[in-house]
Structure formats: structure tokens, C-alpha cells
Amino acid sequence: MRVYLDNAATTPLDPEVFEAMKPFLLEDFGNPSSTHAHGRKVRAAIESSRKKIAELLNCTPGEIIFTSGGTEADNAIIRGAIQTYGIKHVISSPIEHHAVEHTLATLEKQGDIKLHFVRLDEKGHVDLAHLESLLKEFPNALVSLMHANNEIGNLLDVQKVGELCHQYNAYFHSDTVQTMGHYKHDLKQLKVHGMTAAAHKFHGPKGVGFMYINKDKKIKPMVYGGAQERNMRGGTENTYGIIGLAKALEICYREMAEHEAHIVKLKNHMIEKLKATVSGVSFHGDSDNLNRSLYTVLNVSFPESEENEMMLFNLDLQGISASGGSACSSGATTGSHVLGAIYPNSKRGAARFSFSKYNTIEEIDFAVSKVAELFKVSV
Ligand SMILES: Cc1ncc(COP(=O)(O)O)c(C=O)c1O
């Protein structure tokens, strides 16, 4: 048996998405910028994909700009907002994804901005009172705080943070890469100015994503070239990727309640089984709290043990694909900057299990039995 429990890293493509993409890989190969029939057909399909996404998110099509994925979208919003509005102070957290963290660290090193980290509580949640005091001290700042943490799943109250940002005239960017397709984002309600998505996190293809840029808070582009994406991102569009992205999001919205109920069941089952089999097990961040964490992510904290060092390697050998930290840097030998920020002195082990609609209870049982074997407990 081989079990895939690393869906926060990437998800398998939905066959319905593949079917939607196929014609654009084979027959409909035109360049959407061409004005002849081949080009016009693809242009129409891209624009209808944009319209579909805008309808789902309750925004206007002009506010959706296609990119190569989450990293590019995060970079473009952060760099664009800073440049366009002459922003000097950025408020963020030490547990952002590297797409945000490394971008901000580079800008600070260059002397472009001063970076301020908001305080986190003992579970890794943003301290909103401290955020407000930073906003008061540095009005007109850029705030970059992720909707859900990709390692521990902690959820941010985006509505509340948006209102605070509005009050202090801050530009609010939220990395929504892990929540897109799993929660409904209503952009008429949320006071967010920039938001990001990557299709491969919700059963779409890799190498394509989008950014939402609020029409009243436009920014300068990061990539210059042709007039594609309303001059916001030069370069021939990833046509089949965009078609697949829109189809994947459409499926997510269509079946969200059903998928959420299924995945919540898997997550609860894993929490209960682990607690019953591995003594001293706990959960990093707030990942075992269904009300304040992304339902697709469970970050398990294992007691200090010799087994911890090789745990992911051994789980892999036993047929389980899981991850030890940020998916994007799995394989890297450095520890998790997220766990390091919340638990600076911890020697406990960590494994992130992340679920999708394709996982089953049997797979969870199999994974828990292998974890138990590593800790030499019989199930
Ligand atoms: C929260 C978050 N932001 C950004 C990204 C980067 O997305 P991409 O790999 O599509 O560039 C990831 C990917 O793991 C992520 O989890």
C-alpha cells in the first residue's frame, strides 16, 4: 500500500480538470494574443475562465491576474504594493511561507523597507492587539499575513485583520494559497487588497495560479513584457493551465461541503487514533482545533525520541508520503522556521499529514499503524 498524505505540498489532478485541459493541449493551441481564429478561440476560453473565478470569489474579472503560481503572485503583490505606494513599513509574521518571508527579508536587506513582526501567542496565532498597536505606530504600512499556515494549519481571521488594516490605511496582502478551494472567499466582504492562489493545491495543474488585486488599490507590475493580463504580467499565457485552474476551482466550490465533511472526518479520526496509540503525542500549533485550523492539515508533535530524526524517511519506506515542514522545501535539511518560531527550544519530532478528498479512512488507519510501529507500540 502506498498512501499520499502530503496534500498541502501538492494534490493529484482531478480527472475532470484533465478532460477540460486536454483540448487546449492538443487542438486549441493558438496564442491568445493572435487576432486570427486560432487565437480568438483561446482568448475567449481564458476570459471565460477569468469570469468564472471572479464569480466564485465575488469580485470583477479585471481583479484576477493569472500567474505561474503562489510564489510569483506573493512576490508581485508585495513588491508592487511597496513600489506603487512608497511603503516603508511592513508588518508580517515569522511564520509566513518562504514566498513571503524571503521576499520581505530581501527587501529589508536592500534597505527598501523596515520589517516588523507581529507577536504570536503560544499556539502560533497572531496577537491582534499587538497588530493594532503596530498599525497605530506605522500607519500606511503593508500588512502581509497568511490566511492559513501551510505547516500547522492555523487560520487567521482575515475579516478582522482586513477591518484593522482599513482603519489604519494599510495595504493588506493575504497569502491564501492553502485556503483557496477549501473555503469560500467573498471579496465583497473581506477588506483584503491582494490575495494569492496556486491551482496545484486544489487538484488543478502545477505552474499556474492567480493574484487578486482590488480595483481601488491597483499596483505596478512585477513582470514587464507584452500587454497580457491587462499589462500586469507580460508573457504568453499558460492557456491549458488557466483552463484547468478555473475548472478545478469550479469543482471545489461545487463540492466544497461534501469534501470538507469527508476530510474533517479523516482528520478527527487520525487525531483520535494517534492519541489512543502513541503516548505523549500532541499537535503543533492549533492543528487539532477544528475551529481555528485548516481542515486539510494536521501537524503531529511526537515526544522526544531517537525515532524522530529518521521518522519521515522511515514512514516513506513504509509507504507513507508525509512531510516534515513546508512542502516547498521538503528535502531541505534545515528545520522548519515555523516550528522554530513557535517552539524555539523544542526537541520534539514533527510530521505534517495533509489530506484531500481522495484519501480514505483505511489509509489513515494504515498511516497510524505505521507510526505506531515506529514508536514500537502495538495497535
Ligand atoms: C502558503 C503558501 N504560499 C505559497 C506557496 C507557493 O506556491 P507555488 O509553489 O505555487 O509557487 C505555497 C506552496 O507550498 C504555500 O503553501
GROMACS .gro file of C-alpha atoms and ligand atoms in nm:
model
  395
    1MET     CA    1   0.000   0.000   0.000
    2ARG     CA    2   0.123   0.349  -0.081
    3VAL     CA    3  -0.055   0.638   0.091
    4TYR     CA    4  -0.028   1.003  -0.008
    5LEU     CA    5  -0.074   1.235   0.288
    6ASP     CA    6   0.113   1.541   0.162
    7ASN     CA    7  -0.171   1.734   0.001
    8ALA     CA    8  -0.052   2.067   0.139
    9ALA     CA    9   0.255   2.019  -0.082
   10THR     CA   10   0.050   1.939  -0.387
   11THR     CA   11  -0.264   1.749  -0.482
   12PRO     CA   12  -0.338   1.500  -0.757
   13LEU     CA   13  -0.505   1.638  -1.067
   14ASP     CA   14  -0.880   1.581  -1.081
   15PRO     CA   15  -0.962   1.377  -1.398
   16GLU     CA   16  -1.244   1.623  -1.477
   17VAL     CA   17  -0.983   1.900  -1.479
   18PHE     CA   18  -0.763   1.698  -1.711
   19GLU     CA   19  -1.055   1.650  -1.952
   20ALA     CA   20  -1.117   2.026  -1.957
   21MET     CA   21  -0.750   2.094  -2.029
   22LYS     CA   22  -0.699   1.832  -2.299
   23PRO     CA   23  -0.835   2.025  -2.600
   24PHE     CA   24  -0.606   2.316  -2.511
   25LEU     CA   25  -0.303   2.087  -2.513
   26LEU     CA   26  -0.393   1.931  -2.847
   27GLU     CA   27  -0.626   2.115  -3.089
   28ASP     CA   28  -0.668   2.462  -2.939
   29PHE     CA   29  -0.304   2.561  -2.933
   30GLY     CA   30  -0.340   2.918  -3.063
   31ASN     CA   31  -0.168   3.212  -2.896
   32PRO     CA   32  -0.443   3.408  -2.721
   33SER     CA   33  -0.279   3.733  -2.833
   34SER     CA   34  -0.321   3.640  -3.201
   35THR     CA   35  -0.617   3.807  -3.364
   36HIS     CA   36  -0.697   3.518  -3.602
   37ALA     CA   37  -0.949   3.243  -3.529
   38HIS     CA   38  -0.696   3.012  -3.357
   39GLY     CA   39  -0.601   3.287  -3.116
   40ARG     CA   40  -0.952   3.421  -3.062
   41LYS     CA   41  -1.083   3.083  -2.954
   42VAL     CA   42  -0.820   3.051  -2.681
   43ARG     CA   43  -0.862   3.416  -2.576
   44ALA     CA   44  -1.235   3.355  -2.528
   45ALA     CA   45  -1.166   3.047  -2.314
   46ILE     CA   46  -0.916   3.236  -2.095
   47GLU     CA   47  -1.157   3.523  -2.044
   48SER     CA   48  -1.438   3.289  -1.955
   49SER     CA   49  -1.207   3.118  -1.702
   50ARG     CA   50  -1.129   3.458  -1.550
   51LYS     CA   51  -1.501   3.539  -1.535
   52LYS     CA   52  -1.578   3.207  -1.369
   53ILE     CA   53  -1.313   3.265  -1.098
   54ALA     CA   54  -1.438   3.621  -1.041
   55GLU     CA   55  -1.795   3.494  -0.999
   56LEU     CA   56  -1.685   3.234  -0.745
   57LEU     CA   57  -1.488   3.489  -0.544
   58ASN     CA   58  -1.745   3.768  -0.583
   59CYS     CA   59  -1.511   4.016  -0.748
   60THR     CA   60  -1.473   4.157  -1.101
   61PRO     CA   61  -1.280   3.972  -1.377
   62GLY     CA   62  -1.035   4.263  -1.406
   63GLU     CA   63  -0.923   4.196  -1.049
   64ILE     CA   64  -0.796   3.846  -1.135
   65ILE     CA   65  -0.445   3.823  -1.285
   66PHE     CA   66  -0.303   3.486  -1.383
   67THR     CA   67   0.050   3.397  -1.270
   68SER     CA   68   0.280   3.095  -1.259
   69GLY     CA   69   0.160   3.011  -0.908
   70GLY     CA   70   0.164   3.124  -0.548
   71THR     CA   71   0.526   3.235  -0.522
   72GLU     CA   72   0.506   3.470  -0.819
   73ALA     CA   73   0.172   3.608  -0.702
   74ASP     CA   74   0.304   3.678  -0.349
   75ASN     CA   75   0.616   3.844  -0.490
   76ALA     CA   76   0.419   4.056  -0.735
   77ILE     CA   77   0.176   4.189  -0.473
   78ILE     CA   78   0.440   4.261  -0.209
   79ARG     CA   79   0.687   4.424  -0.445
   80GLY     CA   80   0.412   4.602  -0.642
   81ALA     CA   81   0.238   4.747  -0.337
   82ILE     CA   82   0.565   4.871  -0.184
   83GLN     CA   83   0.674   5.033  -0.508
   84THR     CA   84   0.339   5.181  -0.604
   85TYR     CA   85   0.253   5.331  -0.268
   86GLY     CA   86   0.605   5.413  -0.147
   87ILE     CA   87   0.555   5.189   0.155
   88LYS     CA   88   0.835   5.196   0.412
   89HIS     CA   89   0.700   4.975   0.689
   90VAL     CA   90   0.581   4.618   0.651
   91ILE     CA   91   0.403   4.420   0.922
   92SER     CA   92   0.421   4.045   0.886
   93SER     CA   93   0.486   3.733   1.095
   94PRO     CA   94   0.782   3.498   1.140
   95ILE     CA   95   0.576   3.200   1.021
   96GLU     CA   96   0.486   3.313   0.670
   97HIS     CA   97   0.566   3.090   0.373
   98HIS     CA   98   0.911   3.148   0.223
   99ALA     CA   99   0.748   3.310  -0.080
  100VAL     CA  100   0.658   3.597   0.154
  101GLU     CA  101   0.928   3.567   0.420
  102HIS     CA  102   1.224   3.562   0.184
  103THR     CA  103   1.079   3.839  -0.033
  104LEU     CA  104   1.038   4.068   0.268
  105ALA     CA  105   1.379   3.976   0.411
  106THR     CA  106   1.543   4.063   0.078
  107LEU     CA  107   1.363   4.398   0.056
  108GLU     CA  108   1.468   4.480   0.412
  109LYS     CA  109   1.830   4.384   0.342
  110GLN     CA  110   1.829   4.614   0.039
  111GLY     CA  111   1.714   4.896   0.268
  112ASP     CA  112   1.377   4.937   0.092
  113ILE     CA  113   1.161   4.863   0.395
  114LYS     CA  114   1.164   4.815   0.769
  115LEU     CA  115   1.007   4.486   0.868
  116HIS     CA  116   0.804   4.445   1.189
  117PHE     CA  117   0.689   4.105   1.316
  118VAL     CA  118   0.360   4.078   1.495
  119ARG     CA  119   0.362   3.878   1.819
  120LEU     CA  120   0.224   3.524   1.813
  121ASP     CA  121   0.053   3.351   2.102
  122GLU     CA  122   0.169   3.012   2.237
  123LYS     CA  123  -0.029   2.831   1.966
  124GLY     CA  124   0.111   3.047   1.686
  125HIS     CA  125  -0.195   3.268   1.634
  126VAL     CA  126  -0.144   3.635   1.551
  127ASP     CA  127  -0.187   3.863   1.853
  128LEU     CA  128  -0.445   4.106   1.714
  129ALA     CA  129  -0.393   4.363   1.991
  130HIS     CA  130  -0.023   4.376   1.904
  131LEU     CA  131  -0.109   4.402   1.535
  132GLU     CA  132  -0.326   4.703   1.614
  133SER     CA  133  -0.051   4.869   1.814
  134LEU     CA  134   0.191   4.819   1.521
  135LEU     CA  135  -0.065   4.961   1.279
  136LYS     CA  136  -0.107   5.265   1.505
  137GLU     CA  137   0.269   5.316   1.522
  138PHE     CA  138   0.321   5.264   1.148
  139PRO     CA  139   0.015   5.384   0.956
  140ASN     CA  140   0.006   5.334   0.575
  141ALA     CA  141   0.204   5.011   0.614
  142LEU     CA  142   0.185   4.692   0.413
  143VAL     CA  143   0.043   4.404   0.615
  144SER     CA  144   0.124   4.056   0.486
  145LEU     CA  145  -0.036   3.775   0.688
  146MET     CA  146  -0.135   3.437   0.554
  147HIS     CA  147  -0.489   3.305   0.577
  148ALA     CA  148  -0.379   2.954   0.678
  149ASN     CA  149  -0.034   2.839   0.771
  150ASN     CA  150   0.089   2.564   0.538
  151GLU     CA  151   0.275   2.376   0.812
  152ILE     CA  152   0.050   2.393   1.116
  153GLY     CA  153  -0.280   2.496   0.956
  154ASN     CA  154  -0.354   2.788   1.193
  155LEU     CA  155  -0.626   3.010   1.048
  156LEU     CA  156  -0.621   3.390   1.055
  157ASP     CA  157  -0.937   3.596   1.099
  158VAL     CA  158  -0.895   3.768   0.762
  159GLN     CA  159  -1.217   3.967   0.807
  160LYS     CA  160  -1.096   4.117   1.135
  161VAL     CA  161  -0.743   4.187   1.009
  162GLY     CA  162  -0.893   4.349   0.698
  163GLU     CA  163  -1.101   4.580   0.914
  164LEU     CA  164  -0.798   4.677   1.123
  165CYS     CA  165  -0.595   4.745   0.808
  166HIS     CA  166  -0.878   4.957   0.670
  167GLN     CA  167  -0.889   5.159   0.993
  168TYR     CA  168  -0.516   5.239   0.974
  169ASN     CA  169  -0.498   5.275   0.597
  170ALA     CA  170  -0.270   4.976   0.549
  171TYR     CA  171  -0.239   4.773   0.229
  172PHE     CA  172  -0.349   4.420   0.321
  173HIS     CA  173  -0.200   4.119   0.141
  174SER     CA  174  -0.301   3.771   0.249
  175ASP     CA  175  -0.140   3.455   0.113
  176THR     CA  176  -0.448   3.239   0.058
  177VAL     CA  177  -0.264   2.959  -0.125
  178GLN     CA  178  -0.365   2.697   0.133
  179THR     CA  179  -0.727   2.806   0.174
  180MET     CA  180  -0.828   2.867  -0.187
  181GLY     CA  181  -1.072   2.597  -0.291
  182HIS     CA  182  -1.120   2.480   0.068
  183TYR     CA  183  -1.309   2.784   0.198
  184LYS     CA  184  -1.532   3.035   0.022
  185HIS     CA  185  -1.372   3.377  -0.012
  186ASP     CA  186  -1.624   3.657  -0.057
  187LEU     CA  187  -1.421   3.952  -0.179
  188LYS     CA  188  -1.710   4.196  -0.138
  189GLN     CA  189  -1.697   4.120   0.236
  190LEU     CA  190  -1.324   4.081   0.302
  191LYS     CA  191  -1.128   4.404   0.318
  192VAL     CA  192  -0.827   4.246   0.156
  193HIS     CA  193  -0.636   4.422  -0.123
  194GLY     CA  194  -0.423   4.138  -0.257
  195MET     CA  195  -0.471   3.762  -0.239
  196THR     CA  196  -0.296   3.464  -0.400
  197ALA     CA  197  -0.369   3.112  -0.527
  198ALA     CA  198  -0.190   2.813  -0.681
  199ALA     CA  199  -0.401   2.563  -0.878
  200HIS     CA  200  -0.198   2.257  -0.778
  201LYS     CA  201  -0.312   2.292  -0.416
  202PHE     CA  202  -0.674   2.219  -0.514
  203HIS     CA  203  -0.647   1.943  -0.775
  204GLY     CA  204  -0.553   2.172  -1.061
  205PRO     CA  205  -0.230   2.171  -1.263
  206LYS     CA  206   0.111   2.289  -1.143
  207GLY     CA  207   0.277   2.609  -1.260
  208VAL     CA  208  -0.035   2.824  -1.268
  209GLY     CA  209  -0.210   3.044  -1.016
  210PHE     CA  210  -0.354   3.389  -0.982
  211MET     CA  211  -0.349   3.703  -0.778
  212TYR     CA  212  -0.649   3.911  -0.684
  213ILE     CA  213  -0.575   4.282  -0.683
  214ASN     CA  214  -0.850   4.508  -0.554
  215LYS     CA  215  -0.950   4.754  -0.828
  216ASP     CA  216  -0.921   5.053  -0.595
  217LYS     CA  217  -0.568   4.953  -0.486
  218LYS     CA  218  -0.401   4.880  -0.817
  219ILE     CA  219  -0.027   4.813  -0.823
  220LYS     CA  220   0.256   4.834  -1.073
  221PRO     CA  221   0.350   4.508  -1.247
  222MET     CA  222   0.649   4.297  -1.150
  223VAL     CA  223   0.695   4.127  -1.487
  224TYR     CA  224   0.722   4.360  -1.788
  225GLY     CA  225   0.675   4.244  -2.145
  226GLY     CA  226   0.371   4.220  -2.368
  227ALA     CA  227   0.029   4.357  -2.285
  228GLN     CA  228  -0.101   4.027  -2.149
  229GLU     CA  229  -0.306   4.026  -1.830
  230ARG     CA  230  -0.403   4.391  -1.883
  231ASN     CA  231  -0.035   4.489  -1.878
  232MET     CA  232   0.001   4.339  -1.532
  233ARG     CA  233   0.203   4.032  -1.628
  234GLY     CA  234   0.381   4.007  -1.962
  235GLY     CA  235   0.432   3.669  -2.129
  236THR     CA  236   0.224   3.425  -2.331
  237GLU     CA  237  -0.043   3.280  -2.104
  238ASN     CA  238  -0.029   2.924  -1.969
  239THR     CA  239  -0.350   2.857  -2.160
  240TYR     CA  240  -0.426   2.496  -2.061
  241GLY     CA  241  -0.312   2.572  -1.706
  242ILE     CA  242  -0.559   2.860  -1.678
  243ILE     CA  243  -0.843   2.644  -1.815
  244GLY     CA  244  -0.751   2.373  -1.561
  245LEU     CA  245  -0.726   2.623  -1.276
  246ALA     CA  246  -1.076   2.761  -1.336
  247LYS     CA  247  -1.224   2.412  -1.373
  248ALA     CA  248  -1.054   2.295  -1.051
  249LEU     CA  249  -1.188   2.593  -0.855
  250GLU     CA  250  -1.534   2.540  -1.000
  251ILE     CA  251  -1.532   2.177  -0.880
  252CYS     CA  252  -1.410   2.284  -0.535
  253TYR     CA  253  -1.695   2.531  -0.497
  254ARG     CA  254  -1.949   2.283  -0.633
  255GLU     CA  255  -1.848   2.007  -0.391
  256MET     CA  256  -1.699   2.200  -0.101
  257ALA     CA  257  -1.942   2.099   0.175
  258GLU     CA  258  -1.914   1.731   0.086
  259HIS     CA  259  -1.534   1.737   0.064
  260GLU     CA  260  -1.498   1.933   0.385
  261ALA     CA  261  -1.718   1.688   0.576
  262HIS     CA  262  -1.516   1.394   0.442
  263ILE     CA  263  -1.177   1.549   0.520
  264VAL     CA  264  -1.283   1.665   0.868
  265LYS     CA  265  -1.381   1.305   0.940
  266LEU     CA  266  -1.036   1.185   0.830
  267LYS     CA  267  -0.859   1.446   1.039
  268ASN     CA  268  -1.065   1.371   1.351
  269HIS     CA  269  -1.009   1.001   1.305
  270MET     CA  270  -0.633   1.049   1.281
  271ILE     CA  271  -0.627   1.273   1.591
  272GLU     CA  272  -0.822   1.019   1.796
  273LYS     CA  273  -0.626   0.716   1.673
  274LEU     CA  274  -0.289   0.881   1.735
  275LYS     CA  275  -0.393   0.989   2.084
  276ALA     CA  276  -0.502   0.634   2.156
  277THR     CA  277  -0.187   0.467   2.024
  278VAL     CA  278   0.117   0.691   2.072
  279SER     CA  279   0.167   0.803   2.428
  280GLY     CA  280   0.270   1.163   2.475
  281VAL     CA  281   0.156   1.264   2.127
  282SER     CA  282   0.026   1.619   2.082
  283PHE     CA  283  -0.031   1.858   1.794
  284HIS     CA  284   0.167   2.158   1.678
  285GLY     CA  285   0.004   2.499   1.656
  286ASP     CA  286  -0.372   2.476   1.678
  287SER     CA  287  -0.391   2.197   1.422
  288ASP     CA  288  -0.612   1.972   1.636
  289ASN     CA  289  -0.865   2.253   1.688
  290LEU     CA  290  -1.112   2.220   1.402
  291ASN     CA  291  -1.250   2.570   1.462
  292ARG     CA  292  -0.919   2.751   1.423
  293SER     CA  293  -0.723   2.537   1.178
  294LEU     CA  294  -0.728   2.438   0.816
  295TYR     CA  295  -0.913   2.105   0.800
  296THR     CA  296  -0.668   1.962   0.546
  297VAL     CA  297  -0.360   1.986   0.773
  298LEU     CA  298  -0.258   1.800   1.089
  299ASN     CA  299   0.086   1.867   1.233
  300VAL     CA  300   0.174   1.596   1.484
  301SER     CA  301   0.416   1.653   1.768
  302PHE     CA  302   0.596   1.340   1.888
  303PRO     CA  303   0.774   1.301   2.222
  304GLU     CA  304   1.149   1.341   2.215
  305SER     CA  305   1.287   1.013   2.080
  306GLU     CA  306   1.563   0.866   1.868
  307GLU     CA  307   1.296   0.768   1.618
  308ASN     CA  308   1.214   1.130   1.536
  309GLU     CA  309   1.521   1.204   1.329
  310MET     CA  310   1.451   0.935   1.071
  311MET     CA  311   1.075   0.930   1.108
  312LEU     CA  312   0.976   1.077   0.772
  313PHE     CA  313   1.237   0.868   0.597
  314ASN     CA  314   1.107   0.555   0.771
  315LEU     CA  315   0.745   0.642   0.702
  316ASP     CA  316   0.837   0.683   0.337
  317LEU     CA  317   0.997   0.338   0.339
  318GLN     CA  318   0.677   0.203   0.493
  319GLY     CA  319   0.465   0.350   0.213
  320ILE     CA  320   0.359   0.686   0.355
  321SER     CA  321   0.431   1.017   0.186
  322ALA     CA  322   0.414   1.288   0.451
  323SER     CA  323   0.620   1.595   0.520
  324GLY     CA  324   0.821   1.749   0.800
  325GLY     CA  325   0.760   2.114   0.739
  326SER     CA  326   0.699   2.342   0.450
  327ALA     CA  327   0.623   2.129   0.150
  328CYS     CA  328   0.801   2.365  -0.081
  329SER     CA  329   1.129   2.292   0.088
  330SER     CA  330   1.080   1.927   0.172
  331GLY     CA  331   1.411   1.758   0.114
  332ALA     CA  332   1.593   2.051   0.268
  333THR     CA  333   1.795   1.963   0.573
  334THR     CA  334   1.721   2.279   0.767
  335GLY     CA  335   1.443   2.262   1.025
  336SER     CA  336   1.108   2.429   1.000
  337HIS     CA  337   1.120   2.807   1.051
  338VAL     CA  338   0.754   2.792   1.156
  339LEU     CA  339   0.805   2.543   1.439
  340GLY     CA  340   1.131   2.718   1.527
  341ALA     CA  341   0.945   3.047   1.579
  342ILE     CA  342   0.671   2.898   1.796
  343TYR     CA  343   0.871   2.632   1.985
  344PRO     CA  344   1.229   2.764   1.992
  345ASN     CA  345   1.358   2.508   2.241
  346SER     CA  346   1.157   2.203   2.149
  347LYS     CA  347   1.326   1.872   2.080
  348ARG     CA  348   1.001   1.701   1.986
  349GLY     CA  349   0.951   1.538   1.648
  350ALA     CA  350   0.715   1.674   1.384
  351ALA     CA  351   0.527   1.525   1.094
  352ARG     CA  352   0.272   1.704   0.880
  353PHE     CA  353  -0.006   1.490   0.742
  354SER     CA  354  -0.230   1.668   0.493
  355PHE     CA  355  -0.546   1.529   0.341
  356SER     CA  356  -0.757   1.553   0.029
  357LYS     CA  357  -1.094   1.434  -0.098
  358TYR     CA  358  -0.921   1.125  -0.238
  359ASN     CA  359  -0.795   0.994   0.099
  360THR     CA  360  -0.982   0.723   0.288
  361ILE     CA  361  -1.026   0.609   0.648
  362GLU     CA  362  -0.835   0.289   0.558
  363GLU     CA  363  -0.538   0.500   0.451
  364ILE     CA  364  -0.545   0.689   0.781
  365ASP     CA  365  -0.556   0.360   0.974
  366PHE     CA  366  -0.262   0.234   0.771
  367ALA     CA  367  -0.061   0.551   0.838
  368VAL     CA  368  -0.133   0.543   1.213
  369SER     CA  369  -0.035   0.175   1.230
  370LYS     CA  370   0.299   0.257   1.067
  371VAL     CA  371   0.359   0.549   1.303
  372ALA     CA  372   0.279   0.320   1.596
  373GLU     CA  373   0.525   0.059   1.465
  374LEU     CA  374   0.799   0.320   1.457
  375PHE     CA  375   0.725   0.402   1.819
  376LYS     CA  376   0.706   0.030   1.891
  377VAL     CA  377   0.351   0.028   2.018
  378SER     CA  378   0.107  -0.236   1.906
  379VAL     CA  379  -0.222  -0.117   1.765
  380LIG     C1  380   0.115   2.919   0.190
  380LIG     C2  381   0.187   2.902   0.060
  380LIG     N1  382   0.221   3.011  -0.011
  380LIG     C3  383   0.285   3.000  -0.129
  380LIG     C4  384   0.319   2.877  -0.181
  380LIG     C5  385   0.393   2.871  -0.311
  380LIG     O1  386   0.311   2.826  -0.415
  380LIG     P1  387   0.378   2.776  -0.552
  380LIG     O2  388   0.455   2.653  -0.520
  380LIG     O3  389   0.262   2.752  -0.643
  380LIG     O4  390   0.464   2.886  -0.604
  380LIG     C6  391   0.289   2.761  -0.109
  380LIG     C7  392   0.331   2.627  -0.157
  380LIG     O5  393   0.354   2.535  -0.078
  380LIG     C8  394   0.220   2.773   0.015
  380LIG     O6  395   0.186   2.666   0.088
   0.00000   0.00000   0.00000
